[in-house]
Amino acid sequence: MKRSLIAALTAAVLVSMAVPAQAADVNTAPRLGSKTTTTITSVENASCRAQIADIAARAGTAPDLSVCDATVTLTETTFPVSPTQARTIAAQEGMSTSATKAFVVAAAAGAVQGATWSHSYNALWVNEVHKGTTYWDGSRAWISTYRGLTGSHTCHQEGSWAVGGSVKVNSCTMPGAGSAADAVENFDLSVLYQGFPIALTVGLHYKITATGASSSWQVGG
């Protein structure tokens, strides 16, 4: 199948689904002191390029490596946990007086924060989205419940689609409290190119450290 035909099929499916290609901003209710940023990064798909080149060699045609071009989009909204919220959480968790004081002081200093985020992988055949909420307090970062705060991580979310193939989610992690919380979605993508199957495995990582330094990257593709 030529690139023009693939692109036409992609456009037709997207119009019929009325789904945007890029991840939506997850910050539906901005909090006081919140900040939203969006980053779009181009990525190389070594496995895709190798498979396209192999198919072209067998078919005796020139490889169209541009079909492997992809981008990763990250939208994140950070927000503080207030000292009042920290006191309430401490009471609910039955923290000791000293632990409560330390937690409230950390919140007052801006060390206890959270981030809601949306992270997507977009290529000609696929847009795969995972979303979540991650917390940190200066000594720990987490998604699973810690100190009365529970984050989230969900995969294959609204905005995900695949054209001429299918997506299978292999894992969607829920990191516990540690020096960093790395939310990972690992998925398989199976598609056809010129009648030949292409199989890709992609890992999407969104990590926040205990001090709130975030990073994201893609593995495979």
Short mmCIF file of C-alpha atoms in Angstrom, two decimals:
data_model
loop_
_atom_site.label_atom_id
_atom_site.label_comp_id
_atom_site.label_asym_id
_atom_site.label_seq_id
_atom_site.Cartn_x
_atom_site.Cartn_y
_atom_site.Cartn_z
CA MET A 1 0.00 0.00 0.00
CA LYS A 2 1.43 3.36 -0.98
CA ARG A 3 1.85 6.14 1.55
CA SER A 4 -0.84 8.23 -0.19
CA LEU A 5 -3.39 5.45 0.26
CA ILE A 6 -2.40 4.92 3.89
CA ALA A 7 -2.65 8.65 4.57
CA ALA A 8 -6.08 8.81 2.91
CA LEU A 9 -7.33 5.88 4.99
CA THR A 10 -5.97 7.50 8.12
CA ALA A 11 -7.69 10.80 7.39
CA ALA A 12 -11.00 9.10 6.61
CA VAL A 13 -10.99 7.08 9.81
CA LEU A 14 -10.05 10.08 11.92
CA VAL A 15 -12.86 12.19 10.43
CA SER A 16 -15.41 9.43 11.04
CA MET A 17 -14.23 8.97 14.64
CA ALA A 18 -13.97 12.73 15.30
CA VAL A 19 -11.05 12.06 17.65
CA PRO A 20 -8.17 14.58 17.90
CA ALA A 21 -4.73 13.23 17.09
CA GLN A 22 -3.04 14.91 20.04
CA ALA A 23 -3.64 14.23 23.71
CA ALA A 24 -6.21 16.45 25.39
CA ASP A 25 -5.29 18.70 28.31
CA VAL A 26 -6.24 16.72 31.43
CA ASN A 27 -6.51 19.86 33.58
CA THR A 28 -10.32 20.14 33.54
CA ALA A 29 -10.46 21.99 36.88
CA PRO A 30 -7.33 24.11 37.40
CA ARG A 31 -6.29 24.50 41.04
CA LEU A 32 -4.91 27.60 42.69
CA GLY A 33 -1.21 27.81 41.94
CA SER A 34 -1.37 25.19 39.18
CA LYS A 35 0.81 25.38 36.06
CA THR A 36 0.29 23.61 32.74
CA THR A 37 2.98 22.86 30.14
CA THR A 38 2.94 20.91 26.88
CA THR A 39 5.99 19.40 25.17
CA ILE A 40 6.08 17.74 21.73
CA THR A 41 9.12 15.66 20.76
CA SER A 42 10.01 13.89 17.50
CA VAL A 43 11.21 10.31 17.95
CA GLU A 44 12.96 7.73 15.79
CA ASN A 45 11.43 4.30 15.29
CA ALA A 46 14.37 1.98 14.66
CA SER A 47 12.34 -1.24 14.66
CA CYS A 48 9.76 0.20 12.26
CA ARG A 49 12.47 1.43 9.88
CA ALA A 50 14.20 -1.95 9.90
CA GLN A 51 10.95 -3.79 9.11
CA ILE A 52 9.99 -1.33 6.34
CA ALA A 53 13.45 -1.70 4.79
CA ASP A 54 13.15 -5.50 4.92
CA ILE A 55 9.70 -5.45 3.28
CA ALA A 56 10.95 -3.11 0.54
CA ALA A 57 13.92 -5.39 -0.14
CA ARG A 58 11.66 -8.41 -0.51
CA ALA A 59 9.22 -6.49 -2.73
CA GLY A 60 11.97 -4.87 -4.78
CA THR A 61 10.73 -1.35 -4.04
CA ALA A 62 12.21 1.75 -2.42
CA PRO A 63 11.50 1.87 1.34
CA ASP A 64 9.24 4.72 2.48
CA LEU A 65 10.80 5.28 5.90
CA SER A 66 8.70 8.41 6.47
CA VAL A 67 5.78 6.20 7.50
CA CYS A 68 7.79 5.51 10.67
CA ASP A 69 7.94 9.16 11.74
CA ALA A 70 6.38 9.71 15.18
CA THR A 71 5.94 12.31 17.90
CA VAL A 72 5.46 12.08 21.65
CA THR A 73 3.27 14.72 23.30
CA LEU A 74 3.26 15.41 27.04
CA THR A 75 0.84 17.75 28.81
CA GLU A 76 1.34 18.12 32.57
CA THR A 77 -0.35 20.30 35.18
CA THR A 78 1.39 20.64 38.53
CA PHE A 79 -0.46 21.77 41.66
CA PRO A 80 0.42 22.26 45.35
CA VAL A 81 -1.04 20.42 48.35
CA SER A 82 -1.87 23.16 50.89
CA PRO A 83 -0.91 23.07 54.61
CA THR A 84 -4.64 22.79 55.44
CA GLN A 85 -4.97 19.77 53.18
CA ALA A 86 -1.82 18.31 54.76
CA ARG A 87 -3.30 18.66 58.27
CA THR A 88 -6.51 16.94 57.16
CA ILE A 89 -4.57 14.11 55.55
CA ALA A 90 -2.37 13.72 58.63
CA ALA A 91 -5.45 13.46 60.87
CA GLN A 92 -7.07 10.91 58.57
CA GLU A 93 -3.89 8.86 58.47
CA GLY A 94 -3.35 9.07 62.24
CA MET A 95 0.12 10.55 61.91
CA SER A 96 2.06 11.33 65.07
CA THR A 97 2.43 14.93 66.20
CA SER A 98 5.99 15.13 64.93
CA ALA A 99 5.12 13.49 61.60
CA THR A 100 2.13 15.83 61.18
CA LYS A 101 4.27 18.86 61.86
CA ALA A 102 6.89 17.77 59.35
CA PHE A 103 4.24 17.05 56.72
CA VAL A 104 2.52 20.42 57.20
CA VAL A 105 5.83 22.28 57.15
CA ALA A 106 6.76 20.52 53.91
CA ALA A 107 3.40 21.49 52.38
CA ALA A 108 3.84 25.11 53.49
CA ALA A 109 7.26 25.12 51.80
CA GLY A 110 5.72 23.84 48.56
CA ALA A 111 7.39 20.43 48.77
CA VAL A 112 4.12 18.44 48.71
CA GLN A 113 2.75 18.62 45.19
CA GLY A 114 1.02 16.67 42.48
CA ALA A 115 0.80 16.59 38.71
CA THR A 116 -1.96 15.46 36.40
CA TRP A 117 -0.55 14.47 33.04
CA SER A 118 -1.35 13.06 29.59
CA HIS A 119 1.35 11.38 27.51
CA SER A 120 0.77 10.20 23.93
CA TYR A 121 2.65 8.43 21.12
CA ASN A 122 1.50 9.46 17.63
CA ALA A 123 2.52 7.87 14.32
CA LEU A 124 0.84 7.26 10.96
CA TRP A 125 -0.98 4.17 12.21
CA VAL A 126 -1.56 4.93 15.86
CA ASN A 127 -2.14 7.45 18.63
CA GLU A 128 -1.80 5.81 22.04
CA VAL A 129 -2.50 7.79 25.23
CA HIS A 130 -1.87 7.10 28.90
CA LYS A 131 -2.81 9.52 31.69
CA GLY A 132 -2.36 9.85 35.41
CA THR A 133 -1.78 11.79 38.60
CA THR A 134 1.52 11.57 40.49
CA TYR A 135 2.43 13.02 43.92
CA TRP A 136 5.70 13.88 45.64
CA ASP A 137 6.73 15.37 49.00
CA GLY A 138 10.48 16.00 48.87
CA SER A 139 11.40 12.53 50.10
CA ARG A 140 9.07 10.24 48.14
CA ALA A 141 7.16 10.20 44.85
CA TRP A 142 4.22 7.87 44.23
CA ILE A 143 1.02 6.92 42.42
CA SER A 144 -0.28 4.16 44.68
CA THR A 145 -1.65 5.46 48.01
CA TYR A 146 0.87 7.03 50.37
CA ARG A 147 0.21 9.50 53.20
CA GLY A 148 -3.47 9.53 52.28
CA LEU A 149 -2.87 10.74 48.73
CA THR A 150 -3.73 8.38 45.89
CA GLY A 151 -2.65 9.04 42.33
CA SER A 152 -3.78 7.27 39.18
CA HIS A 153 -2.48 5.72 35.98
CA THR A 154 -4.73 4.54 33.15
CA CYS A 155 -3.70 3.35 29.70
CA HIS A 156 -5.31 3.27 26.23
CA GLN A 157 -7.30 6.36 27.16
CA GLU A 158 -9.66 8.67 25.25
CA GLY A 159 -7.88 9.92 22.15
CA SER A 160 -6.25 6.54 21.45
CA TRP A 161 -6.76 5.01 18.00
CA ALA A 162 -5.16 2.61 15.54
CA VAL A 163 -5.67 2.51 11.74
CA GLY A 164 -5.25 -0.71 9.79
CA GLY A 165 -4.05 -2.57 12.87
CA SER A 166 -4.53 -3.15 16.57
CA VAL A 167 -3.05 -2.17 19.93
CA LYS A 168 -2.56 -4.55 22.85
CA VAL A 169 -1.63 -3.06 26.24
CA ASN A 170 0.88 -5.31 28.04
CA SER A 171 1.35 -3.35 31.26
CA CYS A 172 0.22 -0.16 33.01
CA THR A 173 2.23 0.35 36.19
CA MET A 174 1.16 1.88 39.55
CA PRO A 175 4.42 2.86 41.31
CA GLY A 176 4.47 2.89 45.10
CA ALA A 177 6.33 5.47 47.19
CA GLY A 178 10.01 5.67 46.34
CA SER A 179 12.77 7.99 45.20
CA ALA A 180 10.90 8.33 41.90
CA ALA A 181 7.60 7.17 40.39
CA ASP A 182 7.89 5.93 36.81
CA ALA A 183 4.47 5.36 35.21
CA VAL A 184 4.98 2.99 32.26
CA GLU A 185 2.60 1.89 29.54
CA ASN A 186 3.97 -0.94 27.41
CA PHE A 187 1.95 -1.87 24.32
CA ASP A 188 2.19 -3.90 21.12
CA LEU A 189 1.14 -2.45 17.75
CA SER A 190 0.38 -4.76 14.83
CA VAL A 191 -0.26 -3.26 11.34
CA LEU A 192 0.04 -4.16 7.66
CA TYR A 193 2.37 -2.39 5.20
CA GLN A 194 2.12 -3.34 1.50
CA GLY A 195 0.40 -6.53 2.61
CA PHE A 196 3.16 -7.50 5.06
CA PRO A 197 2.74 -7.48 8.86
CA ILE A 198 4.71 -5.07 11.03
CA ALA A 199 4.93 -5.64 14.78
CA LEU A 200 6.12 -2.90 17.15
CA THR A 201 6.47 -2.80 20.93
CA VAL A 202 6.49 0.64 22.56
CA GLY A 203 7.11 1.70 26.14
CA LEU A 204 5.91 5.14 27.27
CA HIS A 205 7.55 6.42 30.47
CA TYR A 206 6.49 9.37 32.63
CA LYS A 207 8.67 9.74 35.72
CA ILE A 208 8.67 12.23 38.60
CA THR A 209 11.33 12.26 41.31
CA ALA A 210 10.77 12.89 45.02
CA THR A 211 11.71 16.54 44.48
CA GLY A 212 9.32 17.02 41.53
CA ALA A 213 11.72 16.76 38.58
CA SER A 214 9.75 15.20 35.71
CA SER A 215 10.98 13.42 32.61
CA SER A 216 9.33 11.40 29.86
CA TRP A 217 10.58 9.18 27.09
CA GLN A 218 9.61 6.45 24.63
CA VAL A 219 11.32 3.09 24.21
CA GLY A 220 10.91 1.02 21.03
CA GLY A 221 8.58 1.73 18.16
#
